PDB file of C-alpha atoms and ligand atoms in Angstrom:
ATOM      1  CA  MET A   1     -50.059  -2.319 -49.306  1.00 37.00           C
ATOM      2  CA  MET A   2     -49.533  -2.727 -46.157  1.00 39.00           C
ATOM      3  CA  ALA A   3     -48.218  -6.257 -45.543  1.00 43.00           C
ATOM      4  CA  PRO A   4     -50.731  -8.780 -45.061  1.00 41.00           C
ATOM      5  CA  GLU A   5     -48.909 -10.489 -41.404  1.00 41.00           C
ATOM      6  CA  ALA A   6     -49.749  -6.488 -40.166  1.00 42.00           C
ATOM      7  CA  ARG A   7     -53.067  -6.715 -40.682  1.00 52.00           C
ATOM      8  CA  LYS A   8     -54.931  -7.956 -37.730  1.00 58.00           C
ATOM      9  CA  THR A   9     -57.566  -8.724 -39.234  1.00 73.00           C
ATOM     10  CA  ASN A  10     -58.368 -10.169 -42.874  1.00 82.00           C
ATOM     11  CA  TYR A  11     -61.483  -8.217 -43.357  1.00 91.00           C
ATOM     12  CA  VAL A  12     -62.028  -5.654 -45.641  1.00 95.00           C
ATOM     13  CA  ILE A  13     -65.836  -4.703 -44.626  1.00 94.00           C
ATOM     14  CA  ARG A  14     -65.511  -1.508 -42.346  1.00 93.00           C
ATOM     15  CA  GLY A  15     -66.110  -2.805 -38.700  1.00 93.00           C
ATOM     16  CA  GLY A  16     -66.988  -1.304 -35.579  1.00 93.00           C
ATOM     17  CA  ALA A  17     -70.630   1.020 -34.805  1.00 94.00           C
ATOM     18  CA  GLU A  18     -70.799   1.882 -38.273  1.00 93.00           C
ATOM     19  CA  GLY A  19     -70.339  -2.113 -39.619  1.00 93.00           C
ATOM     20  CA  ARG A  20     -72.564  -3.419 -36.756  1.00 94.00           C
ATOM     21  CA  GLU A  21     -75.393  -1.323 -37.554  1.00 94.00           C
ATOM     22  CA  ARG A  22     -74.497  -2.465 -41.362  1.00 95.00           C
ATOM     23  CA  LEU A  23     -75.176  -5.926 -40.113  1.00 96.00           C
ATOM     24  CA  ARG A  24     -78.184  -5.299 -38.781  1.00 97.00           C
ATOM     25  CA  LEU A  25     -79.802  -4.727 -42.355  1.00 96.00           C
ATOM     26  CA  LEU A  26     -77.867  -7.683 -43.694  1.00 96.00           C
ATOM     27  CA  SER A  27     -79.479  -9.671 -40.387  1.00 96.00           C
ATOM     28  CA  GLN A  28     -82.814  -8.024 -41.616  1.00 97.00           C
ATOM     29  CA  ILE A  29     -83.022  -9.520 -45.040  1.00 97.00           C
ATOM     30  CA  HIS A  30     -82.459 -12.707 -43.520  1.00 97.00           C
ATOM     31  CA  ARG A  31     -83.644 -13.167 -40.365  1.00 97.00           C
ATOM     32  CA  GLN A  32     -87.109 -15.186 -41.987  1.00 97.00           C
ATOM     33  CA  SER A  33     -83.686 -17.651 -44.591  1.00 97.00           C
ATOM     34  CA  THR A  34     -81.688 -18.210 -41.499  1.00 98.00           C
ATOM     35  CA  LEU A  35     -85.233 -19.163 -39.347  1.00 98.00           C
ATOM     36  CA  ASP A  36     -86.012 -21.749 -42.060  1.00 98.00           C
ATOM     37  CA  LEU A  37     -82.634 -22.498 -42.122  1.00 98.00           C
ATOM     38  CA  LEU A  38     -81.471 -22.774 -38.178  1.00 98.00           C
ATOM     39  CA  GLN A  39     -85.175 -24.837 -37.686  1.00 98.00           C
ATOM     40  CA  ARG A  40     -85.024 -27.239 -40.661  1.00 98.00           C
ATOM     41  CA  ALA A  41     -81.093 -28.023 -39.693  1.00 98.00           C
ATOM     42  CA  GLY A  42     -82.937 -29.000 -36.066  1.00 98.00           C
ATOM     43  CA  VAL A  43     -82.498 -26.336 -33.297  1.00 98.00           C
ATOM     44  CA  ALA A  44     -84.139 -27.654 -30.658  1.00 98.00           C
ATOM     45  CA  PRO A  45     -84.729 -25.684 -26.622  1.00 98.00           C
ATOM     46  CA  GLY A  46     -81.948 -27.230 -24.789  1.00 98.00           C
ATOM     47  CA  MET A  47     -79.136 -27.134 -27.346  1.00 98.00           C
ATOM     48  CA  ALA A  48     -75.566 -25.468 -26.500  1.00 98.00           C
ATOM     49  CA  CYS A  49     -74.464 -23.795 -29.807  1.00 98.00           C
ATOM     50  CA  LEU A  50     -71.669 -21.664 -30.634  1.00 97.00           C
ATOM     51  CA  ASP A  51     -72.379 -18.091 -33.644  1.00 98.00           C
ATOM     52  CA  VAL A  52     -68.598 -18.758 -35.390  1.00 98.00           C
ATOM     53  CA  GLY A  53     -68.339 -14.301 -36.198  1.00 97.00           C
ATOM     54  CA  CYS A  54     -70.889 -13.678 -34.680  1.00 98.00           C
ATOM     55  CA  GLY A  55     -71.004  -9.739 -35.900  1.00 97.00           C
ATOM     56  CA  GLY A  56     -73.473  -7.390 -33.655  1.00 97.00           C
ATOM     57  CA  GLY A  57     -75.437 -11.251 -32.382  1.00 98.00           C
ATOM     58  CA  ASP A  58     -78.581 -11.111 -34.620  1.00 98.00           C
ATOM     59  CA  VAL A  59     -78.386 -14.989 -34.976  1.00 98.00           C
ATOM     60  CA  CYS A  60     -77.129 -15.101 -30.990  1.00 98.00           C
ATOM     61  CA  PHE A  61     -80.376 -13.935 -30.136  1.00 98.00           C
ATOM     62  CA  GLU A  62     -82.352 -16.073 -32.373  1.00 98.00           C
ATOM     63  CA  LEU A  63     -80.253 -19.221 -32.123  1.00 98.00           C
ATOM     64  CA  ALA A  64     -80.994 -17.805 -27.440  1.00 98.00           C
ATOM     65  CA  ARG A  65     -84.536 -17.898 -27.881  1.00 98.00           C
ATOM     66  CA  LEU A  66     -84.869 -21.100 -29.427  1.00 98.00           C
ATOM     67  CA  VAL A  67     -82.584 -23.501 -27.331  1.00 98.00           C
ATOM     68  CA  ALA A  68     -85.062 -21.340 -23.683  1.00 97.00           C
ATOM     69  CA  PRO A  69     -84.632 -21.791 -21.174  1.00 96.00           C
ATOM     70  CA  ASP A  70     -82.334 -24.667 -21.128  1.00 97.00           C
ATOM     71  CA  GLY A  71     -80.103 -23.846 -23.824  1.00 98.00           C
ATOM     72  CA  SER A  72     -76.994 -21.578 -23.417  1.00 98.00           C
ATOM     73  CA  VAL A  73     -75.557 -19.624 -27.273  1.00 98.00           C
ATOM     74  CA  LEU A  74     -71.895 -18.277 -27.219  1.00 97.00           C
ATOM     75  CA  GLY A  75     -70.890 -15.514 -29.685  1.00 98.00           C
ATOM     76  CA  ILE A  76     -67.535 -15.018 -30.478  1.00 97.00           C
ATOM     77  CA  ASP A  77     -66.036 -12.138 -33.390  1.00 97.00           C
ATOM     78  CA  ILE A  78     -62.580 -10.377 -33.895  1.00 95.00           C
ATOM     79  CA  ASP A  79     -63.882  -6.725 -32.847  1.00 96.00           C
ATOM     80  CA  ALA A  80     -64.374  -5.871 -29.472  1.00 96.00           C
ATOM     81  CA  VAL A  81     -66.497  -2.866 -30.621  1.00 96.00           C
ATOM     82  CA  LYS A  82     -69.099  -5.340 -32.173  1.00 97.00           C
ATOM     83  CA  ILE A  83     -68.828  -7.922 -29.170  1.00 98.00           C
ATOM     84  CA  ASP A  84     -69.392  -4.487 -26.458  1.00 97.00           C
ATOM     85  CA  ILE A  85     -72.221  -3.761 -28.485  1.00 97.00           C
ATOM     86  CA  ALA A  86     -74.069  -7.154 -28.819  1.00 98.00           C
ATOM     87  CA  GLN A  87     -73.170  -7.895 -24.479  1.00 98.00           C
ATOM     88  CA  ARG A  88     -75.360  -4.351 -24.124  1.00 97.00           C
ATOM     89  CA  GLU A  89     -77.963  -5.712 -26.828  1.00 97.00           C
ATOM     90  CA  ALA A  90     -78.196  -8.932 -25.278  1.00 97.00           C
ATOM     91  CA  ARG A  91     -78.886  -7.427 -21.441  1.00 97.00           C
ATOM     92  CA  ALA A  92     -81.598  -4.892 -23.210  1.00 97.00           C
ATOM     93  CA  GLN A  93     -83.314  -7.931 -24.223  1.00 96.00           C
ATOM     94  CA  ARG A  94     -83.255  -9.930 -21.495  1.00 96.00           C
ATOM     95  CA  LEU A  95     -81.537 -12.438 -22.882  1.00 97.00           C
ATOM     96  CA  GLU A  96     -79.684 -14.568 -19.925  1.00 95.00           C
ATOM     97  CA  ASN A  97     -78.770 -17.121 -21.907  1.00 97.00           C
ATOM     98  CA  VAL A  98     -76.442 -15.341 -24.334  1.00 98.00           C
ATOM     99  CA  ALA A  99     -72.540 -15.120 -24.202  1.00 97.00           C
ATOM    100  CA  PHE A 100     -69.423 -13.370 -25.705  1.00 98.00           C
ATOM    101  CA  ARG A 101     -66.123 -13.062 -26.692  1.00 97.00           C
ATOM    102  CA  VAL A 102     -63.683 -11.542 -29.040  1.00 96.00           C
ATOM    103  CA  ILE A 103     -61.415 -14.714 -30.659  1.00 95.00           C
ATOM    104  CA  ASP A 104     -59.155 -14.521 -33.633  1.00 94.00           C
ATOM    105  CA  LEU A 105     -60.995 -17.606 -35.787  1.00 93.00           C
ATOM    106  CA  GLU A 106     -57.301 -17.146 -37.453  1.00 89.00           C
ATOM    107  CA  GLN A 107     -55.434 -17.611 -34.193  1.00 87.00           C
ATOM    108  CA  GLY A 108     -57.207 -18.225 -31.396  1.00 73.00           C
ATOM    109  CA  GLU A 109     -58.798 -21.509 -30.152  1.00 83.00           C
ATOM    110  CA  LEU A 110     -62.018 -22.661 -30.404  1.00 86.00           C
ATOM    111  CA  PRO A 111     -63.954 -23.633 -27.381  1.00 82.00           C
ATOM    112  CA  LEU A 112     -65.273 -27.247 -26.703  1.00 84.00           C
ATOM    113  CA  GLN A 113     -68.492 -28.765 -26.344  1.00 91.00           C
ATOM    114  CA  PHE A 114     -71.580 -27.670 -28.362  1.00 96.00           C
ATOM    115  CA  ASP A 115     -74.844 -28.999 -30.231  1.00 97.00           C
ATOM    116  CA  PHE A 116     -75.238 -26.878 -31.817  1.00 98.00           C
ATOM    117  CA  VAL A 117     -72.121 -23.856 -34.453  1.00 98.00           C
ATOM    118  CA  HIS A 118     -74.177 -21.778 -36.902  1.00 98.00           C
ATOM    119  CA  ILE A 119     -71.374 -19.837 -39.189  1.00 98.00           C
ATOM    120  CA  ARG A 120     -72.641 -16.824 -41.511  1.00 98.00           C
ATOM    121  CA  PHE A 121     -71.258 -14.928 -43.859  1.00 98.00           C
ATOM    122  CA  VAL A 122     -67.601 -15.886 -42.837  1.00 98.00           C
ATOM    123  CA  LEU A 123     -66.002 -18.253 -44.357  1.00 98.00           C
ATOM    124  CA  SER A 124     -65.409 -15.884 -47.178  1.00 97.00           C
ATOM    125  CA  HIS A 125     -63.361 -13.646 -44.795  1.00 97.00           C
ATOM    126  CA  LEU A 126     -61.184 -16.229 -43.721  1.00 96.00           C
ATOM    127  CA  ARG A 127     -57.563 -17.167 -45.680  1.00 95.00           C
ATOM    128  CA  ASN A 128     -57.936 -20.584 -44.185  1.00 95.00           C
ATOM    129  CA  PRO A 129     -61.434 -21.757 -43.813  1.00 97.00           C
ATOM    130  CA  GLN A 130     -60.840 -25.175 -44.020  1.00 97.00           C
ATOM    131  CA  LYS A 131     -59.401 -25.644 -41.061  1.00 96.00           C
ATOM    132  CA  LEU A 132     -61.406 -23.707 -39.461  1.00 96.00           C
ATOM    133  CA  LEU A 133     -63.826 -26.039 -39.671  1.00 97.00           C
ATOM    134  CA  ALA A 134     -61.723 -28.996 -39.142  1.00 95.00           C
ATOM    135  CA  THR A 135     -61.882 -27.093 -35.679  1.00 95.00           C
ATOM    136  CA  ILE A 136     -65.832 -26.651 -35.514  1.00 96.00           C
ATOM    137  CA  HIS A 137     -66.027 -30.827 -36.418  1.00 95.00           C
ATOM    138  CA  GLY A 138     -63.331 -30.696 -32.939  1.00 92.00           C
ATOM    139  CA  ALA A 139     -66.228 -28.377 -30.887  1.00 92.00           C
ATOM    140  CA  LEU A 140     -69.465 -30.177 -32.051  1.00 96.00           C
ATOM    141  CA  ARG A 141     -70.331 -32.640 -29.540  1.00 95.00           C
ATOM    142  CA  PRO A 142     -70.216 -36.863 -31.605  1.00 95.00           C
ATOM    143  CA  GLY A 143     -73.752 -36.136 -33.777  1.00 96.00           C
ATOM    144  CA  GLY A 144     -73.637 -31.907 -33.139  1.00 97.00           C
ATOM    145  CA  THR A 145     -75.097 -30.311 -35.964  1.00 98.00           C
ATOM    146  CA  ILE A 146     -73.144 -27.552 -38.500  1.00 98.00           C
ATOM    147  CA  VAL A 147     -75.000 -24.877 -39.785  1.00 98.00           C
ATOM    148  CA  VAL A 148     -72.446 -22.723 -42.748  1.00 98.00           C
ATOM    149  CA  ALA A 149     -74.500 -19.873 -45.322  1.00 98.00           C
ATOM    150  CA  ASP A 150     -71.877 -17.912 -47.668  1.00 98.00           C
ATOM    151  CA  THR A 151     -72.105 -16.091 -50.574  1.00 98.00           C
ATOM    152  CA  GLN A 152     -71.326 -16.944 -54.618  1.00 97.00           C
ATOM    153  CA  PHE A 153     -71.006 -13.040 -55.987  1.00 95.00           C
ATOM    154  CA  TYR A 154     -71.159 -14.081 -59.077  1.00 90.00           C
ATOM    155  CA  GLY A 155     -75.515 -14.925 -58.548  1.00 89.00           C
ATOM    156  CA  PHE A 156     -75.832 -11.545 -58.623  1.00 95.00           C
ATOM    157  CA  PHE A 157     -78.043  -9.333 -60.328  1.00 96.00           C
ATOM    158  CA  SER A 158     -79.292  -5.849 -60.933  1.00 97.00           C
ATOM    159  CA  GLU A 159     -82.359  -4.557 -64.201  1.00 97.00           C
ATOM    160  CA  PRO A 160     -82.160  -2.601 -65.701  1.00 97.00           C
ATOM    161  CA  GLU A 161     -77.765  -3.618 -66.032  1.00 97.00           C
ATOM    162  CA  SER A 162     -76.315  -1.033 -63.994  1.00 97.00           C
ATOM    163  CA  ARG A 163     -72.193  -0.747 -64.608  1.00 96.00           C
ATOM    164  CA  ALA A 164     -71.427   1.282 -61.239  1.00 97.00           C
ATOM    165  CA  LEU A 165     -73.603  -2.146 -59.369  1.00 97.00           C
ATOM    166  CA  ALA A 166     -71.488  -4.927 -61.327  1.00 97.00           C
ATOM    167  CA  ARG A 167     -68.215  -2.570 -60.957  1.00 98.00           C
ATOM    168  CA  GLY A 168     -68.623  -2.442 -57.342  1.00 98.00           C
ATOM    169  CA  VAL A 169     -69.216  -6.089 -56.764  1.00 97.00           C
ATOM    170  CA  GLU A 170     -66.902  -7.201 -58.605  1.00 98.00           C
ATOM    171  CA  LEU A 171     -63.503  -4.620 -56.905  1.00 98.00           C
ATOM    172  CA  TYR A 172     -64.966  -6.140 -53.803  1.00 98.00           C
ATOM    173  CA  VAL A 173     -65.047  -9.847 -54.854  1.00 98.00           C
ATOM    174  CA  LYS A 174     -61.419  -9.123 -55.808  1.00 98.00           C
ATOM    175  CA  THR A 175     -60.438  -7.172 -52.786  1.00 98.00           C
ATOM    176  CA  ILE A 176     -60.962 -10.375 -50.908  1.00 97.00           C
ATOM    177  CA  GLU A 177     -59.617 -12.396 -53.391  1.00 97.00           C
ATOM    178  CA  ARG A 178     -56.379 -10.032 -52.937  1.00 96.00           C
ATOM    179  CA  ARG A 179     -56.433 -10.795 -48.917  1.00 95.00           C
ATOM    180  CA  GLY A 180     -56.087 -14.769 -49.521  1.00 95.00           C
ATOM    181  CA  ALA A 181     -60.238 -15.632 -49.582  1.00 97.00           C
ATOM    182  CA  ASN A 182     -62.722 -15.961 -51.507  1.00 97.00           C
ATOM    183  CA  ALA A 183     -65.993 -13.986 -52.187  1.00 98.00           C
ATOM    184  CA  ASN A 184     -67.364 -16.563 -54.108  1.00 98.00           C
ATOM    185  CA  ILE A 185     -67.089 -19.467 -52.031  1.00 98.00           C
ATOM    186  CA  GLY A 186     -70.717 -20.645 -51.260  1.00 98.00           C
ATOM    187  CA  PRO A 187     -70.571 -23.792 -53.454  1.00 98.00           C
ATOM    188  CA  ARG A 188     -68.115 -25.728 -52.139  1.00 98.00           C
ATOM    189  CA  LEU A 189     -69.600 -25.220 -48.617  1.00 98.00           C
ATOM    190  CA  PRO A 190     -71.227 -29.281 -49.092  1.00 98.00           C
ATOM    191  CA  SER A 191     -67.902 -30.465 -49.815  1.00 98.00           C
ATOM    192  CA  MET A 192     -65.529 -28.434 -48.332  1.00 98.00           C
ATOM    193  CA  LEU A 193     -67.857 -30.182 -44.924  1.00 98.00           C
ATOM    194  CA  ALA A 194     -67.395 -33.773 -46.407  1.00 98.00           C
ATOM    195  CA  ALA A 195     -63.340 -32.980 -46.155  1.00 98.00           C
ATOM    196  CA  ALA A 196     -63.271 -31.535 -43.131  1.00 97.00           C
ATOM    197  CA  GLY A 197     -65.351 -35.140 -41.573  1.00 96.00           C
ATOM    198  CA  PHE A 198     -68.609 -34.052 -41.581  1.00 98.00           C
ATOM    199  CA  GLN A 199     -71.339 -36.253 -42.433  1.00 97.00           C
ATOM    200  CA  ASP A 200     -74.984 -36.278 -44.108  1.00 98.00           C
ATOM    201  CA  VAL A 201     -74.609 -33.200 -46.317  1.00 98.00           C
ATOM    202  CA  GLN A 202     -77.204 -30.336 -46.647  1.00 98.00           C
ATOM    203  CA  VAL A 203     -77.332 -28.247 -49.588  1.00 98.00           C
ATOM    204  CA  GLY A 204     -79.728 -25.270 -50.261  1.00 98.00           C
ATOM    205  CA  VAL A 205     -79.863 -22.050 -51.409  1.00 98.00           C
ATOM    206  CA  VAL A 206     -81.537 -18.818 -50.787  1.00 98.00           C
ATOM    207  CA  GLN A 207     -81.472 -15.374 -53.134  1.00 97.00           C
ATOM    208  CA  HIS A 208     -83.132 -12.079 -51.654  1.00 97.00           C
ATOM    209  CA  ALA A 209     -84.229  -9.421 -54.682  1.00 97.00           C
ATOM    210  CA  HIS A 210     -84.957  -6.105 -53.182  1.00 97.00           C
ATOM    211  CA  ILE A 211     -87.292  -2.969 -55.505  1.00 97.00           C
ATOM    212  CA  ARG A 212     -87.828  -0.493 -52.569  1.00 94.00           C
ATOM    213  CA  GLY A 213     -86.500   0.428 -48.630  1.00 94.00           C
ATOM    214  CA  GLU A 214     -83.399   0.369 -46.640  1.00 95.00           C
ATOM    215  CA  PRO A 215     -82.614  -3.537 -48.054  1.00 95.00           C
ATOM    216  CA  LYS A 216     -82.295  -2.406 -51.205  1.00 96.00           C
ATOM    217  CA  THR A 217     -78.943  -0.344 -50.357  1.00 96.00           C
ATOM    218  CA  ILE A 218     -76.694  -3.098 -48.718  1.00 96.00           C
ATOM    219  CA  LEU A 219     -74.767  -3.585 -51.993  1.00 96.00           C
ATOM    220  CA  PRO A 220     -73.878  -0.131 -52.439  1.00 97.00           C
ATOM    221  CA  LEU A 221     -73.062  -0.416 -48.693  1.00 97.00           C
ATOM    222  CA  THR A 222     -71.325  -3.359 -48.823  1.00 97.00           C
ATOM    223  CA  VAL A 223     -68.508  -1.147 -51.253  1.00 97.00           C
ATOM    224  CA  ASP A 224     -68.631   1.381 -49.239  1.00 97.00           C
ATOM    225  CA  PHE A 225     -67.720   0.254 -46.608  1.00 97.00           C
ATOM    226  CA  SER A 226     -65.406  -2.172 -48.664  1.00 97.00           C
ATOM    227  CA  ALA A 227     -63.766   1.396 -50.064  1.00 97.00           C
ATOM    228  CA  ASP A 228     -60.060   1.543 -47.866  1.00 97.00           C
ATOM    229  CA  ALA A 229     -59.738  -2.048 -48.201  1.00 97.00           C
ATOM    230  CA  ILE A 230     -60.077  -1.879 -51.988  1.00 97.00           C
ATOM    231  CA  ILE A 231     -58.283   1.613 -51.793  1.00 97.00           C
ATOM    232  CA  THR A 232     -55.189   0.035 -49.745  1.00 96.00           C
ATOM    233  CA  GLU A 233     -55.279  -3.494 -52.380  1.00 96.00           C
ATOM    234  CA  GLY A 234     -54.542  -0.943 -55.411  1.00 97.00           C
ATOM    235  CA  LEU A 235     -57.955  -1.310 -56.972  1.00 98.00           C
ATOM    236  CA  ALA A 236     -59.148   1.981 -57.908  1.00 98.00           C
ATOM    237  CA  SER A 237     -58.793   5.682 -56.532  1.00 97.00           C
ATOM    238  CA  ARG A 238     -60.281   7.479 -54.149  1.00 97.00           C
ATOM    239  CA  ALA A 239     -61.625   9.325 -56.867  1.00 98.00           C
ATOM    240  CA  GLU A 240     -63.180   6.470 -58.340  1.00 97.00           C
ATOM    241  CA  MET A 241     -64.291   4.011 -55.461  1.00 98.00           C
ATOM    242  CA  GLU A 242     -66.220   8.105 -54.579  1.00 98.00           C
ATOM    243  CA  ALA A 243     -67.928   8.258 -57.730  1.00 98.00           C
ATOM    244  CA  LEU A 244     -68.600   4.627 -58.187  1.00 98.00           C
ATOM    245  CA  VAL A 245     -70.718   4.223 -54.411  1.00 98.00           C
ATOM    246  CA  ALA A 246     -72.659   7.845 -55.206  1.00 98.00           C
ATOM    247  CA  GLU A 247     -73.593   6.237 -58.663  1.00 98.00           C
ATOM    248  CA  MET A 248     -74.280   2.618 -56.840  1.00 97.00           C
ATOM    249  CA  TYR A 249     -76.832   4.994 -53.772  1.00 97.00           C
ATOM    250  CA  GLU A 250     -77.923   6.778 -56.884  1.00 97.00           C
ATOM    251  CA  PHE A 251     -78.597   3.487 -58.892  1.00 97.00           C
ATOM    252  CA  ALA A 252     -81.051   2.110 -55.194  1.00 97.00           C
ATOM    253  CA  GLU A 253     -82.757   5.327 -55.270  1.00 96.00           C
ATOM    254  CA  ASN A 254     -84.814   4.930 -58.897  1.00 95.00           C
ATOM    255  CA  PRO A 255     -87.672   3.242 -57.520  1.00 94.00           C
ATOM    256  CA  MET A 256     -88.132   0.719 -60.907  1.00 93.00           C
ATOM    257  CA  SER A 257     -84.734  -0.570 -60.321  1.00 96.00           C
ATOM    258  CA  ILE A 258     -84.048  -4.243 -59.084  1.00 97.00           C
ATOM    259  CA  ILE A 259     -80.729  -5.072 -57.068  1.00 97.00           C
ATOM    260  CA  ALA A 260     -80.678  -8.869 -56.565  1.00 97.00           C
ATOM    261  CA  GLY A 261     -77.441  -9.665 -54.111  1.00 96.00           C
ATOM    262  CA  PRO A 262     -74.976 -12.676 -53.756  1.00 97.00           C
ATOM    263  CA  ARG A 263     -76.654 -16.433 -53.919  1.00 97.00           C
ATOM    264  CA  ILE A 264     -76.740 -17.667 -50.479  1.00 98.00           C
ATOM    265  CA  ILE A 265     -75.128 -21.484 -50.122  1.00 98.00           C
ATOM    266  CA  GLN A 266     -77.099 -22.374 -47.057  1.00 98.00           C
ATOM    267  CA  ALA A 267     -74.818 -26.033 -46.140  1.00 98.00           C
ATOM    268  CA  TRP A 268     -75.920 -28.226 -43.119  1.00 98.00           C
ATOM    269  CA  ALA A 269     -74.354 -31.140 -41.533  1.00 98.00           C
ATOM    270  CA  LYS A 270     -73.075 -33.808 -38.547  1.00 98.00           C
ATOM    271  CA  ALA A 271     -70.272 -34.288 -36.875  1.00 96.00           C
ATOM    272  CA  ALA A 272     -68.951 -38.275 -36.364  1.00 87.00           C
ATOM    273  CA  SER A 273     -70.790 -39.774 -34.211  1.00 83.00           C
TER     274      SER A 273
HETATM  275  C1  SAM B   1     -70.676 -10.752 -42.535  1.00 91.00           C
HETATM  276  S1  SAM B   1     -69.410 -10.071 -41.350  1.00 91.00           S
HETATM  277  C2  SAM B   1     -71.188 -11.481 -40.709  1.00 91.00           C
HETATM  278  C3  SAM B   1     -71.057 -11.038 -39.186  1.00 91.00           C
HETATM  279  C4  SAM B   1     -72.760 -12.907 -38.937  1.00 91.00           C
HETATM  280  N1  SAM B   1     -72.138 -13.786 -38.983  1.00 91.00           N
HETATM  281  C5  SAM B   1     -74.288 -12.021 -39.099  1.00 91.00           C
HETATM  282  O1  SAM B   1     -74.585 -13.058 -40.181  1.00 91.00           O
HETATM  283  O2  SAM B   1     -75.137 -11.150 -39.480  1.00 91.00           O
HETATM  284  C6  SAM B   1     -68.589 -11.323 -40.860  1.00 91.00           C
HETATM  285  C7  SAM B   1     -68.563 -11.062 -39.085  1.00 91.00           C
HETATM  286  O3  SAM B   1     -66.496 -11.911 -39.569  1.00 91.00           O
HETATM  287  C8  SAM B   1     -65.730 -11.115 -38.594  1.00 91.00           C
HETATM  288  N2  SAM B   1     -64.762 -11.549 -38.393  1.00 91.00           N
HETATM  289  C9  SAM B   1     -63.932 -11.553 -40.227  1.00 91.00           C
HETATM  290  N3  SAM B   1     -62.500 -12.226 -39.674  1.00 91.00           N
HETATM  291  C10 SAM B   1     -62.465 -13.166 -38.198  1.00 91.00           C
HETATM  292  C11 SAM B   1     -61.830 -12.882 -37.479  1.00 91.00           C
HETATM  293  N4  SAM B   1     -60.123 -13.435 -37.778  1.00 91.00           N
HETATM  294  N5  SAM B   1     -61.493 -14.062 -36.254  1.00 91.00           N
HETATM  295  C12 SAM B   1     -62.877 -13.891 -35.657  1.00 91.00           C
HETATM  296  N6  SAM B   1     -64.060 -13.181 -36.194  1.00 91.00           N
HETATM  297  C13 SAM B   1     -63.821 -12.499 -38.131  1.00 91.00           C
HETATM  298  C14 SAM B   1     -65.785  -9.931 -38.162  1.00 91.00           C
HETATM  299  O4  SAM B   1     -65.895  -8.832 -37.026  1.00 91.00           O
HETATM  300  C15 SAM B   1     -67.433  -9.765 -38.975  1.00 91.00           C
HETATM  301  O5  SAM B   1     -67.758  -9.318 -37.510  1.00 91.00           O
END
């Protein structure tokens, strides 16, 4: 097993170009609930926004349209391949008010002076998410807004029950735990925001269920793309993972089965003014 300090990142899901395509599907699933959340939290034209752990930049593109023409967006992520793809996609979409930068949240400094910070599905992968929230508090202008969304995997279910899906989720959650992070961090977000000094903390919950189409494969895909980390952590063999992942995809192909992803806890708050 690789020593944690020898690993460049704690992140368990395959990154790079393939990882970007998984995030495209994830963003498609969460697009409407994220737009609703951003509006509820008060995103407005003219704001300077930061998307922390932006992946392929999908939320940055939405924010760039919402804050245009005078507002701007910076997306930061540790994955240089995804950042490069995001830069190219921003140009293709003719979005001139969005920029991207490679930053390791566990090492680097955050840029400063934002009105609005968004961070989705990232804190669950970090060893010290509380420290990052305190740093984000310092990166916001007084009275600025933070919006956080993250998972609670205990909320996942399928109909009918699938042994393979339940096992896949269990392995994913355990692997993240082995790396010192928490895939069930969602319900803790409001108290973590308060502990980081944020005020007027608010909370919401969404959960997406699928019966057909590509979105139904997101959970099998996530476990599939986490297989290397699961194996590295000694939780399953390559042969076990191949059989498990094949069974998960097969379950998704059944036109009458339902797969509901994790509960997503959303929290938003203001930096002290
Ligand atoms: C599940 S993805 C979510 C991406 C994006 N926020 C979204 O919702 O579409 C988590 C992202 O966090 C990034 N990440 C993980 N650890 C990181 C770190 N230490 N520093 C910066 N980014 C990190 C990964 O590269 C990945 O793009």
